[in-house]
């Protein structure tokens, strides 16, 4: 499109922001600038690009589009969600600093915090905000509060505005991992959060063909510091991955609506299934965080966690018995995935700790894709039958 994208709706921004027609050829889609370096006219005089770790046109287009969708002034892309997390924490938490983190986060995030940073001197409290209010957990000296909401895999919902108030009262910053909700359903920056993080590997790209991450933020000083570290540390995505993510973003809201519609239908069905002990879905009135979810989210998406009757052995057999749901880690793609957190995505958490958090051995996590919901339901029923 021509001209400014100011004031346009989300769906329009997703297709056009940062992507004017390419000036030389008129190409409608931003090209893959598969290049590492750029000719300089004189020493130090270039056309905005000098080296692709620092900046690349395909990455610039992606960053502009991501920032617009999250309502941020800036976005910085990384080679993975964990690379985004790592650069953010190293930039904003000085060595030895105290971090409060939700107790239910992606297993890889927990591993980075507990097994990499903690031995190097940073200090962490992993907190269940349902039982320990943020005003108690966050203390003078806390530098960063890290929350995922909804959480992975238990789908707990944390009150972002309340965490922000408690954190800002002691001068701490708040980072929200918005991977599960996406900006289609939740806007942490509008609720006062300082940073939003995504594994773009998931819904934002949406086609299970890229690993990537992003940090979005609006404070200019913080942006300058993070951009300096993005270049200095260098965990940046390649142009092809940026292109694919940019393409995936164009259909984000259409995909999220369908993920959610099918997800809700499967939740209703699982809730009354005799082989299911519990179902976690915050948009259902029976969920303990339903009220917070209604307040801060406009929808939910297609993640479901449920506890199968029969424990770990049945869970192991169940996830191998589906045909359409593929047994795999990750989530947010067009194809449905199934996994058992205790043995897969959250296996890096010690078993006692895992059970204390509430990740039961029989917990099954579904990423509901875009296949026909009747086929998905029949596939799950088949797995119930085969493992009875
Ligand atoms: O895999 P990577 O792009 O590095 O993103 C890490 C990450 C960060 N935040 C959340 C909420 C995540 O779910 C993940 C990755 N999660 C999986 C691979 C998974 O199957 O849950």
Coordinates of C-alpha atoms and ligand atoms in Angstrom, one line a residue:
X1 CA 0.0 0.0 0.0
X2 CA 1.0 3.7 -0.4
X3 CA 1.5 6.1 2.5
X4 CA 1.1 5.9 6.2
X5 CA -0.5 3.0 8.1
X6 CA -1.5 5.3 11.0
X7 CA -5.0 4.7 12.3
X8 CA -5.6 1.5 10.4
X9 CA -7.1 -1.7 11.9
X10 CA -5.1 -4.7 13.2
X11 CA -5.8 -6.9 10.1
X12 CA -4.7 -4.1 7.7
X13 CA -1.6 -3.4 9.8
X14 CA -0.7 -7.1 9.8
X15 CA -0.6 -7.1 6.0
X16 CA 1.0 -3.7 5.2
X17 CA 3.1 -2.3 8.1
X18 CA 6.7 -1.9 7.1
X19 CA 6.0 -3.3 3.7
X20 CA 5.6 -0.6 1.0
X21 CA 6.1 -1.9 -2.6
X22 CA 9.8 -2.4 -3.2
X23 CA 11.1 0.8 -4.8
X24 CA 13.3 -0.7 -7.6
X25 CA 10.9 -3.4 -9.0
X26 CA 7.6 -2.7 -7.4
X27 CA 7.6 -6.1 -5.8
X28 CA 4.5 -6.3 -3.5
X29 CA 6.1 -8.7 -1.0
X30 CA 9.2 -7.5 0.8
X31 CA 12.1 -9.3 -0.8
X32 CA 14.4 -11.7 1.1
X33 CA 17.5 -9.6 1.4
X34 CA 19.8 -12.6 1.7
X35 CA 22.9 -10.6 2.2
X36 CA 25.5 -10.1 5.0
X37 CA 27.0 -6.7 4.0
X38 CA 26.3 -3.6 2.0
X39 CA 28.4 -1.4 -0.3
X40 CA 29.5 1.9 1.3
X41 CA 29.8 5.1 -0.8
X42 CA 32.6 6.5 1.3
X43 CA 34.1 5.1 4.6
X44 CA 31.2 5.4 7.1
X45 CA 28.7 6.6 4.5
X46 CA 26.0 4.1 3.7
X47 CA 22.3 3.9 2.8
X48 CA 21.0 2.8 6.2
X49 CA 22.5 -0.7 6.1
X50 CA 26.1 -1.7 6.7
X51 CA 26.1 -5.2 8.1
X52 CA 23.2 -7.6 8.6
X53 CA 23.8 -8.4 12.2
X54 CA 23.2 -4.7 12.8
X55 CA 20.3 -4.2 10.4
X56 CA 18.8 -6.0 7.4
X57 CA 15.8 -4.7 5.3
X58 CA 13.8 -7.9 5.6
X59 CA 14.3 -7.9 9.4
X60 CA 13.4 -4.1 9.5
X61 CA 10.1 -4.8 7.8
X62 CA 9.3 -7.7 10.2
X63 CA 10.2 -5.6 13.3
X64 CA 8.0 -2.7 12.1
X65 CA 5.1 -5.0 11.5
X66 CA 5.5 -6.8 14.9
X67 CA 5.7 -3.4 16.8
X68 CA 2.5 -2.2 15.1
X69 CA 0.6 -5.3 16.0
X70 CA 1.6 -5.2 19.7
X71 CA 1.0 -1.5 20.0
X72 CA 4.7 -0.9 20.7
X73 CA 7.0 1.8 19.3
X74 CA 9.7 -0.7 18.7
X75 CA 10.3 -4.4 18.1
X76 CA 13.7 -6.2 18.0
X77 CA 13.8 -9.7 16.5
X78 CA 16.0 -12.6 17.6
X79 CA 17.0 -16.0 16.4
X80 CA 14.7 -17.8 18.9
X81 CA 12.3 -17.0 21.7
X82 CA 15.0 -17.9 24.2
X83 CA 17.5 -15.7 22.4
X84 CA 15.0 -12.8 22.9
X85 CA 14.7 -13.7 26.6
X86 CA 18.4 -14.0 27.0
X87 CA 19.2 -10.6 25.4
X88 CA 16.4 -8.9 27.4
X89 CA 17.5 -10.3 30.8
X90 CA 21.2 -9.5 30.2
X91 CA 20.4 -6.0 29.1
X92 CA 18.1 -5.0 31.9
X93 CA 19.1 -7.1 35.0
X94 CA 22.6 -6.3 36.3
X95 CA 24.7 -9.2 37.4
X96 CA 23.4 -10.6 40.7
X97 CA 20.0 -8.8 40.3
X98 CA 16.8 -10.3 41.7
X99 CA 14.1 -11.5 39.3
X100 CA 10.6 -12.6 40.3
X101 CA 9.3 -15.2 37.8
X102 CA 5.9 -16.9 37.6
X103 CA 6.2 -20.5 38.7
X104 CA 4.6 -21.9 35.6
X105 CA 6.6 -20.9 32.5
X106 CA 8.0 -22.7 29.5
X107 CA 10.5 -25.4 30.6
X108 CA 13.2 -23.8 28.5
X109 CA 12.7 -20.4 30.2
X110 CA 12.9 -22.1 33.6
X111 CA 16.1 -23.9 32.5
X112 CA 17.7 -20.7 31.4
X113 CA 16.9 -18.9 34.6
X114 CA 17.5 -21.7 37.1
X115 CA 20.4 -23.6 35.4
X116 CA 22.3 -20.9 33.5
X117 CA 21.7 -17.5 35.3
X118 CA 21.3 -18.7 38.9
X119 CA 24.7 -20.5 39.1
X120 CA 26.2 -17.3 37.6
X121 CA 24.9 -15.2 40.4
X122 CA 21.5 -13.9 39.5
X123 CA 18.7 -14.6 42.1
X124 CA 15.2 -15.9 41.2
X125 CA 12.0 -16.4 43.1
X126 CA 9.5 -18.6 41.2
X127 CA 6.1 -17.5 42.4
X128 CA 2.5 -18.8 42.2
X129 CA 0.7 -15.5 42.0
X130 CA -2.6 -17.3 42.9
X131 CA -1.3 -18.0 46.5
X132 CA 1.4 -15.3 46.8
X133 CA 0.1 -11.8 45.8
X134 CA 2.5 -9.7 43.7
X135 CA 2.7 -7.1 46.4
X136 CA 4.4 -9.7 48.7
X137 CA 6.5 -11.5 46.0
X138 CA 8.0 -8.3 44.5
X139 CA 10.3 -6.6 46.9
X140 CA 12.6 -3.5 47.1
X141 CA 15.6 -4.6 45.0
X142 CA 13.7 -6.7 42.5
X143 CA 14.9 -5.6 39.1
X144 CA 12.6 -7.6 36.8
X145 CA 9.3 -9.5 37.0
X146 CA 8.9 -12.1 34.3
X147 CA 5.4 -13.5 33.7
X148 CA 3.9 -15.7 31.1
X149 CA 0.1 -15.4 30.8
X150 CA -1.7 -17.6 30.0
X151 CA 1.1 -19.9 31.4
X152 CA 2.6 -22.9 29.7
X153 CA 1.3 -25.5 30.2
X154 CA -1.3 -24.9 32.9
X155 CA -3.0 -21.9 31.3
X156 CA -3.1 -19.9 34.5
X157 CA -3.9 -16.2 33.9
X158 CA -1.9 -13.6 35.9
X159 CA -3.3 -10.1 36.5
X160 CA -0.9 -8.0 34.4
X161 CA -2.1 -4.6 35.7
X162 CA -1.7 -5.7 39.3
X163 CA 1.8 -7.1 38.8
X164 CA 2.8 -3.9 37.0
X165 CA 1.5 -1.7 39.9
X166 CA 3.5 -3.8 42.5
X167 CA 6.6 -3.9 40.3
X168 CA 6.6 -0.2 39.5
X169 CA 6.1 0.7 43.1
X170 CA 9.6 -0.7 43.9
X171 CA 11.2 0.4 40.6
X172 CA 11.2 -3.0 38.9
X173 CA 10.3 -3.6 35.2
X174 CA 7.8 -6.1 33.9
X175 CA 8.3 -8.4 31.0
X176 CA 5.3 -10.4 29.7
X177 CA 5.7 -13.4 27.5
X178 CA 2.6 -13.0 25.3
X179 CA 3.2 -16.1 23.1
X180 CA 0.1 -18.0 24.0
X181 CA -2.4 -15.1 23.7
X182 CA -0.8 -13.1 20.8
X183 CA -1.7 -9.4 20.4
X184 CA -5.0 -10.6 18.8
X185 CA -6.3 -11.4 22.3
X186 CA -4.1 -9.6 24.8
X187 CA -2.1 -6.3 24.9
X188 CA 0.3 -6.2 27.9
X189 CA 1.9 -2.9 27.0
X190 CA -1.5 -1.2 27.2
X191 CA -1.8 -2.7 30.7
X192 CA 1.5 -1.0 31.7
X193 CA 4.0 -3.8 31.0
X194 CA 7.5 -2.5 30.0
X195 CA 8.4 -5.3 27.6
X196 CA 6.5 -8.0 25.6
X197 CA 8.3 -11.1 24.5
X198 CA 7.2 -13.7 22.0
X199 CA 8.5 -16.9 20.7
X200 CA 7.5 -16.1 17.1
X201 CA 8.1 -19.7 16.4
X202 CA 4.5 -20.2 17.5
X203 CA 1.3 -18.4 16.5
X204 CA 2.9 -15.2 15.1
X205 CA 4.6 -17.2 12.3
X206 CA 2.0 -20.0 12.6
X207 CA 3.3 -22.5 10.1
X208 CA 5.9 -24.6 12.1
X209 CA 8.7 -23.6 9.7
X210 CA 10.7 -21.0 11.6
X211 CA 12.3 -20.6 15.0
X212 CA 12.3 -17.0 16.2
X213 CA 11.7 -14.5 18.9
X214 CA 10.9 -10.8 19.5
X215 CA 11.0 -8.2 22.2
X216 CA 8.6 -5.2 21.9
X217 CA 8.9 -2.0 23.9
X218 CA 8.1 1.7 23.8
X219 CA 10.6 3.4 26.1
X220 CA 13.3 5.1 23.9
X221 CA 16.2 4.6 26.3
X222 CA 15.4 0.9 26.9
X223 CA 15.1 0.5 23.1
X224 CA 18.5 2.0 22.5
X225 CA 20.1 -0.3 25.2
X226 CA 18.4 -3.4 23.8
X227 CA 19.3 -2.6 20.2
X228 CA 22.9 -2.1 21.2
X229 CA 22.8 -5.6 22.8
X230 CA 21.0 -7.1 19.9
X231 CA 23.9 -6.1 17.7
X232 CA 26.6 -6.7 20.4
X233 CA 25.4 -10.2 21.3
X234 CA 24.3 -11.0 17.8
X235 CA 21.5 -13.6 18.2
X236 CA 19.6 -12.2 15.2
X237 CA 17.3 -14.1 12.8
X238 CA 18.3 -14.7 9.2
X239 CA 16.4 -12.9 6.3
X240 CA 14.6 -16.0 5.1
X241 CA 13.1 -16.6 8.6
X242 CA 12.1 -12.9 8.8
X243 CA 10.4 -13.3 5.4
X244 CA 8.5 -16.4 6.5
X245 CA 7.4 -14.8 9.7
X246 CA 6.3 -11.6 7.9
X247 CA 4.2 -13.8 5.6
X248 CA 2.7 -15.7 8.5
X249 CA 1.7 -12.5 10.3
X250 CA -0.6 -11.5 7.4
X251 CA -3.1 -14.2 8.4
X252 CA -2.7 -14.0 12.2
X253 CA -6.1 -12.7 13.2
X254 CA -7.9 -15.1 10.8
X255 CA -6.0 -18.0 12.2
X256 CA -6.5 -17.0 15.8
X257 CA -10.2 -16.8 15.4
X258 CA -10.4 -20.3 14.0
X259 CA -7.9 -21.8 16.6
X260 CA -10.2 -20.3 19.3
X261 CA -13.4 -21.5 17.8
X262 CA -12.2 -25.1 17.5
X263 CA -10.5 -24.9 20.8
X264 CA -13.7 -23.9 22.6
X265 CA -15.6 -26.7 21.0
X266 CA -13.0 -29.3 22.1
X267 CA -13.0 -27.8 25.7
X268 CA -16.8 -28.2 25.9
X269 CA -16.5 -31.8 24.8
X270 CA -13.5 -32.7 27.0
X271 CA -15.2 -31.1 30.1
X272 CA -17.9 -33.8 30.0
X273 CA -15.6 -36.7 28.9
X274 CA -15.5 -39.5 31.5
X275 CA -11.8 -40.2 30.9
X276 CA -10.8 -36.6 31.7
X277 CA -10.1 -35.5 35.3
X278 CA -9.7 -31.7 34.7
X279 CA -9.6 -29.3 31.8
X280 CA -7.7 -26.0 31.9
X281 CA -9.3 -23.2 29.8
X282 CA -9.4 -19.7 31.3
X283 CA -12.4 -18.7 29.2
X284 CA -14.5 -21.3 30.9
X285 CA -16.4 -20.1 34.0
X286 CA -15.1 -23.0 36.0
X287 CA -11.5 -21.9 35.6
X288 CA -10.1 -20.2 38.8
X289 CA -8.7 -17.2 36.7
X290 CA -11.8 -16.8 34.6
X291 CA -12.6 -13.3 35.9
X292 CA -9.1 -12.0 35.2
X293 CA -9.1 -13.6 31.8
X294 CA -12.4 -11.9 30.9
X295 CA -11.0 -8.6 32.1
X296 CA -7.6 -8.6 30.3
X297 CA -8.1 -10.9 27.3
X298 CA -10.5 -10.5 24.4
X299 CA -10.2 -14.2 23.4
X300 CA -8.0 -17.1 24.1
X301 CA -6.7 -19.2 21.2
X302 CA -6.3 -22.9 20.8
X303 CA -4.2 -24.2 23.7
X304 CA -5.8 -26.7 25.9
X305 CA -4.3 -28.7 28.8
X306 CA -6.2 -31.6 30.3
X307 CA -5.5 -34.3 32.8
X308 CA -6.1 -37.7 31.6
X309 CA -7.3 -40.4 34.0
X310 CA -4.7 -43.1 34.2
X311 CA -1.4 -41.3 35.0
X312 CA 1.9 -41.2 33.1
X313 CA 1.7 -44.6 31.4
X314 CA -1.7 -43.8 29.8
X315 CA -0.5 -40.3 28.9
X316 CA 2.5 -41.8 27.1
X317 CA 0.3 -44.2 25.1
X318 CA -2.4 -41.6 24.5
X319 CA -0.1 -39.0 22.8
X320 CA 1.3 -41.8 20.5
X321 CA -2.2 -43.0 19.6
X322 CA -3.5 -39.9 17.7
X323 CA -3.4 -39.7 13.9
X324 CA -4.0 -36.1 13.1
X325 CA -2.6 -34.5 16.3
X326 CA 1.1 -34.9 15.7
X327 CA 3.2 -35.9 18.7
X328 CA 5.6 -33.0 18.9
X329 CA 6.9 -30.1 21.0
X330 CA 5.9 -26.6 20.0
X331 CA 2.5 -25.0 19.3
X332 CA 0.7 -22.4 17.4
X333 CA 1.0 -23.8 13.9
X334 CA -1.8 -24.7 11.4
X335 CA -1.3 -28.4 12.2
X336 CA -2.6 -29.8 15.6
X337 CA 0.1 -31.0 18.0
X338 CA -0.1 -33.1 21.1
X339 CA 2.5 -33.6 23.9
X340 CA 2.9 -34.6 27.5
X341 CA 4.6 -31.8 29.4
X342 CA 6.0 -34.0 32.2
X343 CA 8.0 -36.0 29.6
X344 CA 8.6 -33.4 27.0
X345 CA 8.4 -29.5 27.2
X346 CA 8.8 -29.4 31.0
X347 CA 11.0 -32.4 31.6
X348 CA 13.9 -30.1 32.6
X349 CA 12.0 -29.2 35.8
X350 CA 12.7 -31.6 38.6
X351 CA 9.7 -34.1 39.1
X352 CA 8.9 -33.0 42.7
X353 CA 8.9 -29.3 41.6
X354 CA 6.8 -30.1 38.6
X355 CA 4.2 -31.9 40.6
X356 CA 4.2 -29.1 43.2
X357 CA 3.5 -26.5 40.5
X358 CA 0.6 -28.7 39.3
X359 CA 2.0 -30.3 36.2
X360 CA 0.5 -33.7 36.8
X361 CA 2.1 -36.8 35.2
X362 CA -1.1 -37.4 33.2
X363 CA -1.3 -33.8 31.8
X364 CA -1.8 -33.7 28.1
X365 CA -1.3 -30.4 26.1
X366 CA -3.0 -29.8 22.8
X367 CA -2.2 -27.1 20.3
X368 CA -5.5 -27.1 18.3
X369 CA -4.7 -26.4 14.6
X370 CA -6.8 -25.4 11.7
X371 CA -8.0 -28.9 10.6
X372 CA -11.8 -29.6 10.8
X373 CA -12.8 -29.8 14.4
X374 CA -14.9 -32.9 13.9
X375 CA -11.8 -34.7 12.6
X376 CA -9.9 -33.5 15.6
X377 CA -12.5 -34.7 18.1
X378 CA -12.7 -38.1 16.4
X379 CA -8.9 -38.4 16.6
X380 CA -8.9 -37.7 20.3
X381 CA -11.8 -40.2 20.9
X382 CA -9.8 -42.8 19.0
X383 CA -6.9 -42.3 21.4
X384 CA -9.2 -42.5 24.4
X385 CA -10.6 -45.8 23.1
X386 CA -7.2 -47.3 22.2
X387 CA -5.7 -46.6 25.6
X388 CA -8.7 -47.7 27.8
Ligands
LIG1 O1 11.6 -22.2 21.2 P1 11.8 -20.7 21.2 O2 11.5 -20.0 20.0 O3 13.2 -20.4 21.7 O4 10.8 -20.1 22.3 C1 10.8 -20.4 23.7 C2 9.5 -20.2 24.3 C3 9.2 -19.0 25.0 N1 8.0 -18.7 25.5 C4 7.0 -19.6 25.5 C5 5.7 -19.3 26.1 C6 7.2 -20.8 24.8 O5 6.2 -21.7 24.7 C7 8.5 -21.1 24.2 C8 8.8 -22.4 23.5 N2 7.8 -23.4 23.8 C9 7.8 -24.7 23.3 C10 8.8 -25.1 22.4 C11 6.7 -25.5 23.7 O6 6.5 -26.6 23.1 O7 6.1 -25.2 24.7

